[in-house]
Amino acid sequence: MPRRMTESIEAQGEWLFRHRGGMGVIIVPCLAAALLWPGTPGNTLGDAMTDDITVLGMVVSIFGLVMRWLTVGYVPADTSGRNTREQRAATLNTDCAYSLVRHPLYLANGVVVMGLCVATGSLWFTLLALALYALAIERIVAAEERFLADLYGQAYVHWASQTPAFVPDFSRWRRPNLPLSGRTVLRREYNGVLGVALAFFVLEAVRDLLIERQSWSAWLDDDGIWLWALGLGALSFVVLRTIKRRTRWLHVRGR
């Protein structure tokens, strides 16, 4: 690839890295359209099957969250963070999840997105959302890999040349150098739990209450679990955010 094009992609990646927290806003209008006009196979699904694929989508998204937890729980401080202002990498992670793929967190995020796509029952939305995600992540990854190559030089080049970007190679598994830190997971990952709970609550509420015109009381009887999920997600967010900001209990030295 010509150097000028590579630099352009990396520049786009830097911009997307700083603004990646708002990337979901682009998907919202498409998601609304997918709920109104799901196309194949959503148009042919009955209520029971629609509920089943929504639950399946939630399971897939939770699996993506667990992938994030098992990555974040083993990394040292100032790596694999949610920072958006600048690239940070106090240590080059090469063990645990990073021995399988170079970008385990972006892979996990993709699984979370896939779960939401499954829940819509819309093939066109699934293809569009995953294509947009792949397009954005390709650029962010290009910028991150340039940053790491400049920072760690040959050590990074050697690891990257042997480790796939997104498709796990389980033959390369290396045991983590650090123990699993549950407190680190709680400190870093409560946002994702609320985000997934909110996304599925909105999806179900819009589809049942606004599109199918189901009454609020009937919806609570049939699908009250989504309100409970949102409540638990919101409660965990408030409690963990308060603990994080007002105490040092969730802070682990070196993590």
mmCIF file of N, CA and C in Angstrom, residues 29-40 43 122 124-125 211:
data_model
loop_
_atom_site.group_PDB
_atom_site.id
_atom_site.type_symbol
_atom_site.label_atom_id
_atom_site.label_comp_id
_atom_site.label_asym_id
_atom_site.label_seq_id
_atom_site.Cartn_x
_atom_site.Cartn_y
_atom_site.Cartn_z
ATOM 1 N N PRO A 29 -29.885 5.592 13.737
ATOM 2 C CA PRO A 29 -30.917 5.703 12.699
ATOM 3 C C PRO A 29 -31.097 4.406 11.917
ATOM 4 N N CYS A 30 -30.001 3.697 11.659
ATOM 5 C CA CYS A 30 -30.097 2.422 10.938
ATOM 6 C C CYS A 30 -30.812 1.378 11.787
ATOM 7 N N LEU A 31 -30.565 1.398 13.095
ATOM 8 C CA LEU A 31 -31.238 0.464 13.992
ATOM 9 C C LEU A 31 -32.735 0.726 14.015
ATOM 10 N N ALA A 32 -33.118 2.005 14.053
ATOM 11 C CA ALA A 32 -34.540 2.345 14.016
ATOM 12 C C ALA A 32 -35.184 1.842 12.740
ATOM 13 N N ALA A 33 -34.478 1.998 11.623
ATOM 14 C CA ALA A 33 -35.007 1.514 10.348
ATOM 15 C C ALA A 33 -35.110 -0.012 10.340
ATOM 16 N N ALA A 34 -34.147 -0.688 10.976
ATOM 17 C CA ALA A 34 -34.171 -2.153 11.021
ATOM 18 C C ALA A 34 -35.345 -2.661 11.840
ATOM 19 N N LEU A 35 -35.734 -1.937 12.866
ATOM 20 C CA LEU A 35 -36.888 -2.351 13.664
ATOM 21 C C LEU A 35 -38.190 -2.118 12.904
ATOM 22 N N LEU A 36 -38.239 -1.048 12.117
ATOM 23 C CA LEU A 36 -39.446 -0.758 11.337
ATOM 24 C C LEU A 36 -39.547 -1.645 10.098
ATOM 25 N N TRP A 37 -38.419 -1.844 9.429
ATOM 26 C CA TRP A 37 -38.389 -2.638 8.196
ATOM 27 C C TRP A 37 -37.242 -3.653 8.287
ATOM 28 N N PRO A 38 -37.436 -4.715 9.077
ATOM 29 C CA PRO A 38 -36.334 -5.654 9.310
ATOM 30 C C PRO A 38 -35.916 -6.445 8.082
ATOM 31 N N GLY A 39 -36.824 -6.637 7.128
ATOM 32 C CA GLY A 39 -36.476 -7.455 5.973
ATOM 33 C C GLY A 39 -36.319 -8.905 6.377
ATOM 34 N N THR A 40 -35.425 -9.604 5.689
ATOM 35 C CA THR A 40 -35.178 -11.023 5.958
ATOM 36 C C THR A 40 -34.203 -11.176 7.126
ATOM 37 N N ASN A 43 -39.099 -10.327 8.965
ATOM 38 C CA ASN A 43 -40.494 -10.226 8.510
ATOM 39 C C ASN A 43 -41.253 -11.545 8.638
ATOM 40 N N SER A 122 -32.630 -8.700 11.597
ATOM 41 C CA SER A 122 -32.518 -8.061 10.286
ATOM 42 C C SER A 122 -31.170 -8.383 9.659
ATOM 43 N N TRP A 124 -30.023 -7.300 6.680
ATOM 44 C CA TRP A 124 -29.385 -6.122 6.070
ATOM 45 C C TRP A 124 -28.730 -5.247 7.131
ATOM 46 N N PHE A 125 -29.384 -5.115 8.296
ATOM 47 C CA PHE A 125 -28.788 -4.303 9.359
ATOM 48 C C PHE A 125 -27.526 -4.970 9.904
ATOM 49 N N ILE A 211 -43.802 0.181 18.041
ATOM 50 C CA ILE A 211 -44.112 -0.371 16.719
ATOM 51 C C ILE A 211 -45.321 -1.300 16.774
#
